[in-house]
């Protein structure tokens, strides 16, 4: 006979019940950090949906609770599993691209309707979600940027608030990111364009790599650009190129791969695809872009977590919070955050 399945309406009761070994946290954003802390403190393995937290200070508190490295603690950044991004990462880390010169990433295929934003009480409000496309859909691109290229040194962002939807947070963003190695990235995100595109360009010393959807084209310079520029006697000549093309297909569900990886980490100590400790970067980058827009300035990284907490608290106070759509929503509303630390520097880590 089948054993009785336990049912809970309060997630904290489930975490403390003593009958589970691991939890998957896929709840509204502000509840990720407090639920994650509670689960880690109970000794559970934790797989947490992106973002791991809405703001840097909460992400830091969550990661500080992970003191037992035998506990698997991962994030659902499923796009890391896609073969196209795995290929790009290999080409970068292997040195095949050479020195990176410029990155342009336009991701506007995150189209969402008004019905989507009205589907839950917490969506698209400062108090319920803590932001828009940057903390939700575009969080994947922010993770991939830091996974592929490392953490930027500074960011200047321009957000459009409710440009395409009746919401109080950003649904379109253009940002300029600079990296310590001298290259820059222009990132464009939107949930209002249809059909939209997902196009990544990487200009490097050894050529141009363009990933357009599932199609990857590599135009490899026969002579690196800097070397050719310094040795050529012709002012207009370009290096000869070799073209290579790759096409990727969806063979497995990306979420299934993340879930299986989490299970394998718990049972067999397999390395995690997206360890939670690596995912602070995407939270910080989203915070920095929002902060940059509203303060009309370039933000140097690392971001001052206390200053951003103070900024977000002010946005939350004026948020047009929706009524909970169900009794369960009450357990998942934003938890009171610690008071910001006194700090005169806006950009101190």
Short mmCIF file of C-alpha atoms in Angstrom, two decimals:
data_model
loop_
_atom_site.label_atom_id
_atom_site.label_comp_id
_atom_site.label_asym_id
_atom_site.label_seq_id
_atom_site.Cartn_x
_atom_site.Cartn_y
_atom_site.Cartn_z
CA UNK A 1 0.00 0.00 0.00
CA UNK A 2 1.08 3.57 -0.64
CA UNK A 3 2.35 5.48 2.40
CA UNK A 4 0.55 8.63 3.45
CA UNK A 5 1.86 11.81 1.82
CA UNK A 6 2.39 14.65 4.28
CA UNK A 7 0.80 17.95 3.33
CA UNK A 8 1.83 21.39 4.56
CA UNK A 9 0.42 24.87 4.03
CA UNK A 10 3.30 26.58 5.85
CA UNK A 11 6.75 26.06 4.29
CA UNK A 12 8.52 26.54 7.63
CA UNK A 13 6.55 23.65 9.11
CA UNK A 14 7.67 21.45 6.22
CA UNK A 15 11.30 22.46 6.73
CA UNK A 16 11.14 21.67 10.46
CA UNK A 17 9.11 18.46 10.20
CA UNK A 18 12.13 16.15 10.31
CA UNK A 19 10.74 14.00 7.48
CA UNK A 20 12.61 15.48 4.51
CA UNK A 21 16.25 15.46 3.45
CA UNK A 22 16.12 18.16 0.78
CA UNK A 23 13.89 20.98 -0.42
CA UNK A 24 13.36 22.82 -3.68
CA UNK A 25 12.47 26.46 -3.02
CA UNK A 26 10.39 27.83 -5.90
CA UNK A 27 8.43 30.57 -4.18
CA UNK A 28 8.11 34.37 -4.64
CA UNK A 29 11.49 36.09 -4.60
CA UNK A 30 11.55 37.72 -1.18
CA UNK A 31 10.91 34.37 0.50
CA UNK A 32 13.94 32.68 -1.09
CA UNK A 33 16.49 33.92 1.45
CA UNK A 34 14.54 33.33 4.70
CA UNK A 35 13.32 29.92 3.56
CA UNK A 36 16.82 29.02 2.41
CA UNK A 37 18.34 30.07 5.74
CA UNK A 38 15.74 28.02 7.63
CA UNK A 39 16.37 24.95 5.48
CA UNK A 40 20.15 25.19 5.75
CA UNK A 41 19.92 25.63 9.52
CA UNK A 42 17.87 22.41 9.65
CA UNK A 43 20.65 20.59 7.83
CA UNK A 44 18.70 20.10 4.60
CA UNK A 45 20.06 20.05 1.08
CA UNK A 46 18.70 23.05 -0.81
CA UNK A 47 17.95 23.79 -4.45
CA UNK A 48 16.71 27.35 -4.76
CA UNK A 49 15.10 29.07 -7.72
CA UNK A 50 16.72 32.16 -9.16
CA UNK A 51 17.41 34.67 -7.86
CA UNK A 52 18.79 33.32 -4.59
CA UNK A 53 17.69 36.63 -3.04
CA UNK A 54 16.30 39.98 -4.15
CA UNK A 55 19.15 42.05 -2.75
CA UNK A 56 22.81 41.58 -1.96
CA UNK A 57 22.46 41.84 1.83
CA UNK A 58 19.93 38.98 1.89
CA UNK A 59 22.06 36.87 -0.46
CA UNK A 60 25.07 37.35 1.80
CA UNK A 61 23.04 36.31 4.86
CA UNK A 62 21.79 33.24 2.99
CA UNK A 63 25.26 32.18 1.89
CA UNK A 64 26.60 32.71 5.42
CA UNK A 65 24.11 30.09 6.63
CA UNK A 66 25.74 27.47 4.41
CA UNK A 67 28.42 26.37 6.88
CA UNK A 68 28.26 22.63 6.19
CA UNK A 69 29.81 21.89 2.83
CA UNK A 70 28.30 18.39 2.92
CA UNK A 71 24.94 20.05 2.28
CA UNK A 72 24.29 20.48 -1.44
CA UNK A 73 23.23 24.08 -2.06
CA UNK A 74 22.46 24.99 -5.66
CA UNK A 75 20.52 27.43 -7.79
CA UNK A 76 18.19 26.83 -10.74
CA UNK A 77 20.27 28.56 -13.38
CA UNK A 78 19.25 26.00 -15.95
CA UNK A 79 20.65 27.87 -18.96
CA UNK A 80 24.14 26.88 -17.85
CA UNK A 81 23.26 23.38 -19.05
CA UNK A 82 22.53 24.41 -22.62
CA UNK A 83 25.11 23.11 -25.10
CA UNK A 84 25.39 26.48 -26.86
CA UNK A 85 26.57 28.25 -23.71
CA UNK A 86 28.79 25.34 -22.70
CA UNK A 87 30.46 25.65 -26.12
CA UNK A 88 30.95 29.41 -25.76
CA UNK A 89 32.41 28.98 -22.28
CA UNK A 90 34.87 26.37 -23.56
CA UNK A 91 35.96 28.65 -26.42
CA UNK A 92 36.62 31.47 -23.96
CA UNK A 93 38.37 29.45 -21.25
CA UNK A 94 40.50 27.51 -23.75
CA UNK A 95 41.87 30.75 -25.20
CA UNK A 96 40.47 30.01 -28.66
CA UNK A 97 38.92 33.49 -28.88
CA UNK A 98 42.00 35.28 -27.66
CA UNK A 99 41.71 38.62 -25.90
CA UNK A 100 38.08 39.76 -25.75
CA UNK A 101 37.47 43.23 -27.16
CA UNK A 102 33.70 43.76 -26.99
CA UNK A 103 30.45 42.00 -26.07
CA UNK A 104 26.92 42.82 -27.17
CA UNK A 105 24.00 40.79 -25.86
CA UNK A 106 20.43 41.53 -26.88
CA UNK A 107 17.85 39.35 -25.18
CA UNK A 108 14.36 40.55 -25.98
CA UNK A 109 12.66 37.18 -26.41
CA UNK A 110 11.41 37.21 -22.81
CA UNK A 111 8.00 38.47 -23.98
CA UNK A 112 5.34 38.51 -21.24
CA UNK A 113 1.70 39.61 -21.36
CA UNK A 114 -0.42 41.63 -18.95
CA UNK A 115 -2.07 38.36 -17.92
CA UNK A 116 1.31 37.02 -16.83
CA UNK A 117 1.95 40.00 -14.57
CA UNK A 118 -1.54 39.80 -13.09
CA UNK A 119 -1.31 36.08 -12.43
CA UNK A 120 0.07 36.45 -8.89
CA UNK A 121 -0.15 39.10 -6.21
CA UNK A 122 3.62 39.43 -5.80
CA UNK A 123 4.60 39.90 -9.44
CA UNK A 124 6.01 43.17 -10.79
CA UNK A 125 5.90 45.16 -7.56
CA UNK A 126 8.78 46.46 -5.46
CA UNK A 127 7.30 44.91 -2.33
CA UNK A 128 6.44 41.58 -3.94
CA UNK A 129 9.21 40.95 -6.44
CA UNK A 130 11.85 43.57 -5.73
CA UNK A 131 12.26 44.50 -9.38
CA UNK A 132 11.23 43.39 -12.85
CA UNK A 133 13.10 41.87 -15.76
CA UNK A 134 16.47 42.22 -13.98
CA UNK A 135 15.55 40.05 -10.99
CA UNK A 136 13.32 37.66 -12.93
CA UNK A 137 13.80 36.73 -16.59
CA UNK A 138 17.04 38.64 -17.21
CA UNK A 139 18.59 37.10 -14.13
CA UNK A 140 19.60 34.23 -16.43
CA UNK A 141 21.61 36.57 -18.67
CA UNK A 142 23.25 38.23 -15.66
CA UNK A 143 24.31 34.80 -14.40
CA UNK A 144 25.62 33.78 -17.82
CA UNK A 145 27.57 37.04 -18.15
CA UNK A 146 29.35 36.50 -14.84
CA UNK A 147 29.80 32.77 -15.57
CA UNK A 148 31.30 33.39 -19.00
CA UNK A 149 33.21 36.64 -18.55
CA UNK A 150 33.57 37.25 -14.82
CA UNK A 151 32.24 40.09 -12.69
CA UNK A 152 32.21 43.57 -14.27
CA UNK A 153 34.12 46.40 -12.64
CA UNK A 154 31.37 48.97 -13.16
CA UNK A 155 27.91 49.36 -14.67
CA UNK A 156 25.79 52.17 -16.06
CA UNK A 157 22.19 51.17 -16.70
CA UNK A 158 19.05 52.77 -18.08
CA UNK A 159 15.75 51.17 -17.08
CA UNK A 160 12.29 51.78 -18.49
CA UNK A 161 9.67 51.47 -15.79
CA UNK A 162 6.40 49.98 -17.03
CA UNK A 163 7.25 50.78 -20.64
CA UNK A 164 5.18 47.91 -22.06
CA UNK A 165 3.05 46.79 -19.11
CA UNK A 166 0.97 48.27 -16.31
CA UNK A 167 3.64 47.56 -13.67
CA UNK A 168 5.75 49.64 -11.28
CA UNK A 169 9.10 47.98 -12.04
CA UNK A 170 11.41 47.78 -15.05
CA UNK A 171 10.39 45.81 -18.15
CA UNK A 172 13.20 47.06 -20.42
CA UNK A 173 16.87 47.73 -19.67
CA UNK A 174 19.98 48.79 -21.55
CA UNK A 175 23.24 48.62 -19.63
CA UNK A 176 26.91 49.33 -20.30
CA UNK A 177 29.27 47.07 -18.37
CA UNK A 178 33.04 47.53 -18.14
CA UNK A 179 35.46 44.77 -17.14
CA UNK A 180 38.86 45.03 -15.50
CA UNK A 181 40.54 43.49 -18.55
CA UNK A 182 39.46 46.49 -20.64
CA UNK A 183 36.56 45.12 -22.66
CA UNK A 184 32.96 46.22 -22.33
CA UNK A 185 29.48 44.75 -22.80
CA UNK A 186 26.25 46.35 -23.95
CA UNK A 187 23.28 44.40 -22.60
CA UNK A 188 19.65 44.88 -23.69
CA UNK A 189 16.76 43.12 -21.97
CA UNK A 190 13.01 43.41 -22.49
CA UNK A 191 9.73 41.61 -21.80
CA UNK A 192 7.77 43.84 -24.18
CA UNK A 193 9.12 42.98 -27.63
CA UNK A 194 7.66 40.30 -29.90
CA UNK A 195 8.98 38.15 -31.40
CA UNK A 196 12.24 39.38 -29.87
CA UNK A 197 15.74 37.98 -30.32
CA UNK A 198 18.52 36.38 -28.31
CA UNK A 199 21.78 37.40 -29.95
CA UNK A 200 25.24 37.35 -28.37
CA UNK A 201 28.24 38.88 -30.15
CA UNK A 202 31.78 38.46 -28.85
CA UNK A 203 34.45 40.39 -30.74
CA UNK A 204 37.90 39.10 -29.84
CA UNK A 205 41.45 39.30 -31.10
CA UNK A 206 41.04 35.98 -32.92
CA UNK A 207 37.75 36.84 -34.62
CA UNK A 208 34.02 37.29 -34.18
CA UNK A 209 31.70 34.83 -32.43
CA UNK A 210 27.96 35.30 -32.95
CA UNK A 211 25.37 33.17 -31.17
CA UNK A 212 21.93 33.86 -32.64
CA UNK A 213 19.36 31.62 -30.99
CA UNK A 214 20.67 28.09 -31.43
CA UNK A 215 23.02 28.96 -34.30
CA UNK A 216 26.67 29.75 -33.56
CA UNK A 217 28.97 31.27 -36.18
CA UNK A 218 32.71 31.64 -35.59
CA UNK A 219 34.67 33.84 -38.01
CA UNK A 220 38.24 33.08 -36.99
CA UNK A 221 41.03 35.44 -37.98
CA UNK A 222 43.98 33.64 -39.57
CA UNK A 223 46.14 36.29 -37.92
CA UNK A 224 45.07 37.88 -34.61
CA UNK A 225 43.69 41.40 -35.10
CA UNK A 226 46.32 43.17 -33.00
CA UNK A 227 49.19 41.37 -34.68
CA UNK A 228 47.77 42.02 -38.16
CA UNK A 229 47.19 45.70 -37.38
CA UNK A 230 50.78 46.21 -36.24
CA UNK A 231 52.43 44.33 -39.12
CA UNK A 232 50.30 44.98 -42.22
CA UNK A 233 51.55 47.45 -44.84
CA UNK A 234 48.01 48.02 -46.13
CA UNK A 235 45.86 50.55 -44.30
CA UNK A 236 42.56 48.97 -45.30
CA UNK A 237 43.26 45.24 -45.47
CA UNK A 238 41.68 42.85 -42.96
CA UNK A 239 42.97 39.45 -41.79
CA UNK A 240 41.82 36.42 -43.77
CA UNK A 241 39.13 34.45 -41.94
CA UNK A 242 37.97 30.88 -41.59
CA UNK A 243 34.24 30.38 -40.99
CA UNK A 244 32.82 27.68 -38.77
CA UNK A 245 29.16 27.12 -37.92
CA UNK A 246 27.46 25.08 -35.21
CA UNK A 247 23.78 24.40 -34.67
CA UNK A 248 22.36 23.27 -31.36
CA UNK A 249 19.06 21.54 -30.70
CA UNK A 250 17.06 21.10 -27.53
CA UNK A 251 17.67 17.49 -26.56
CA UNK A 252 16.84 17.53 -22.86
CA UNK A 253 14.81 19.69 -20.53
CA UNK A 254 17.23 22.12 -18.88
CA UNK A 255 15.34 22.06 -15.58
CA UNK A 256 15.50 18.28 -15.54
CA UNK A 257 19.29 18.46 -15.90
CA UNK A 258 19.56 20.87 -12.97
CA UNK A 259 17.31 18.69 -10.80
CA UNK A 260 19.24 15.53 -11.72
CA UNK A 261 22.53 17.28 -11.00
CA UNK A 262 21.21 18.32 -7.57
CA UNK A 263 20.14 14.73 -6.81
CA UNK A 264 23.53 13.42 -7.95
CA UNK A 265 25.29 15.98 -5.73
CA UNK A 266 23.24 14.82 -2.73
CA UNK A 267 23.66 11.09 -3.37
CA UNK A 268 27.07 10.86 -5.02
CA UNK A 269 28.80 14.17 -4.22
CA UNK A 270 28.82 15.20 -7.89
CA UNK A 271 29.96 18.80 -8.61
CA UNK A 272 27.06 21.25 -8.87
CA UNK A 273 26.37 23.03 -12.16
CA UNK A 274 25.27 26.22 -10.40
CA UNK A 275 26.50 26.32 -6.80
CA UNK A 276 24.62 28.96 -4.81
CA UNK A 277 27.86 30.63 -3.76
CA UNK A 278 28.52 31.53 -7.41
CA UNK A 279 25.12 33.19 -7.77
CA UNK A 280 25.64 36.20 -5.52
CA UNK A 281 27.15 37.88 -8.61
CA UNK A 282 23.87 37.94 -10.57
CA UNK A 283 21.98 39.42 -7.58
CA UNK A 284 24.62 42.10 -7.12
CA UNK A 285 24.64 42.95 -10.81
CA UNK A 286 20.85 43.32 -10.93
CA UNK A 287 20.97 45.54 -7.84
CA UNK A 288 23.74 47.64 -9.34
CA UNK A 289 21.79 48.21 -12.57
CA UNK A 290 18.64 49.31 -10.75
CA UNK A 291 20.70 51.51 -8.43
CA UNK A 292 22.54 53.03 -11.39
CA UNK A 293 19.31 53.97 -13.13
CA UNK A 294 17.59 55.59 -10.17
CA UNK A 295 20.71 57.43 -9.03
CA UNK A 296 21.65 58.42 -12.59
CA UNK A 297 25.26 57.37 -12.15
CA UNK A 298 27.85 54.74 -12.96
CA UNK A 299 28.12 52.22 -10.12
CA UNK A 300 31.49 50.78 -9.25
CA UNK A 301 31.50 47.18 -8.08
CA UNK A 302 31.38 45.68 -5.51
CA UNK A 303 28.09 47.34 -4.62
CA UNK A 304 27.47 48.81 -1.19
CA UNK A 305 24.91 46.31 0.09
CA UNK A 306 23.65 48.54 2.92
CA UNK A 307 23.12 51.50 0.61
CA UNK A 308 21.11 49.37 -1.80
CA UNK A 309 19.05 47.92 1.05
CA UNK A 310 18.16 51.46 2.13
CA UNK A 311 17.24 52.38 -1.45
CA UNK A 312 15.05 49.30 -1.92
CA UNK A 313 13.32 49.80 1.42
CA UNK A 314 12.20 53.24 0.22
CA UNK A 315 10.82 51.75 -2.99
CA UNK A 316 8.98 49.07 -1.02
CA UNK A 317 7.37 51.66 1.26
CA UNK A 318 5.76 53.31 -1.77
CA UNK A 319 4.93 50.07 -3.57
CA UNK A 320 1.38 49.47 -4.75
CA UNK A 321 1.23 46.03 -3.20
CA UNK A 322 -1.52 43.74 -4.48
CA UNK A 323 -3.75 41.76 -2.17
CA UNK A 324 -2.64 38.14 -1.62
CA UNK A 325 -4.29 35.89 -4.18
CA UNK A 326 -4.54 32.99 -1.72
CA UNK A 327 -4.05 32.34 2.02
CA UNK A 328 -0.70 30.67 1.26
CA UNK A 329 0.60 34.00 -0.09
CA UNK A 330 0.63 35.37 3.44
CA UNK A 331 3.53 33.05 4.35
CA UNK A 332 5.51 34.26 1.34
CA UNK A 333 5.25 38.02 1.65
CA UNK A 334 8.50 40.00 2.16
CA UNK A 335 10.18 39.37 5.50
CA UNK A 336 11.46 42.35 7.53
CA UNK A 337 15.11 42.91 6.71
CA UNK A 338 17.77 44.05 9.21
CA UNK A 339 18.28 47.78 9.44
CA UNK A 340 21.01 49.04 7.09
CA UNK A 341 24.42 49.47 8.67
CA UNK A 342 25.63 53.04 9.03
CA UNK A 343 28.15 53.66 6.29
CA UNK A 344 29.13 56.88 4.61
CA UNK A 345 30.54 55.18 1.54
CA UNK A 346 27.98 54.29 -1.10
CA UNK A 347 30.22 51.85 -2.90
CA UNK A 348 31.95 50.00 -0.10
CA UNK A 349 31.52 46.24 -0.29
#
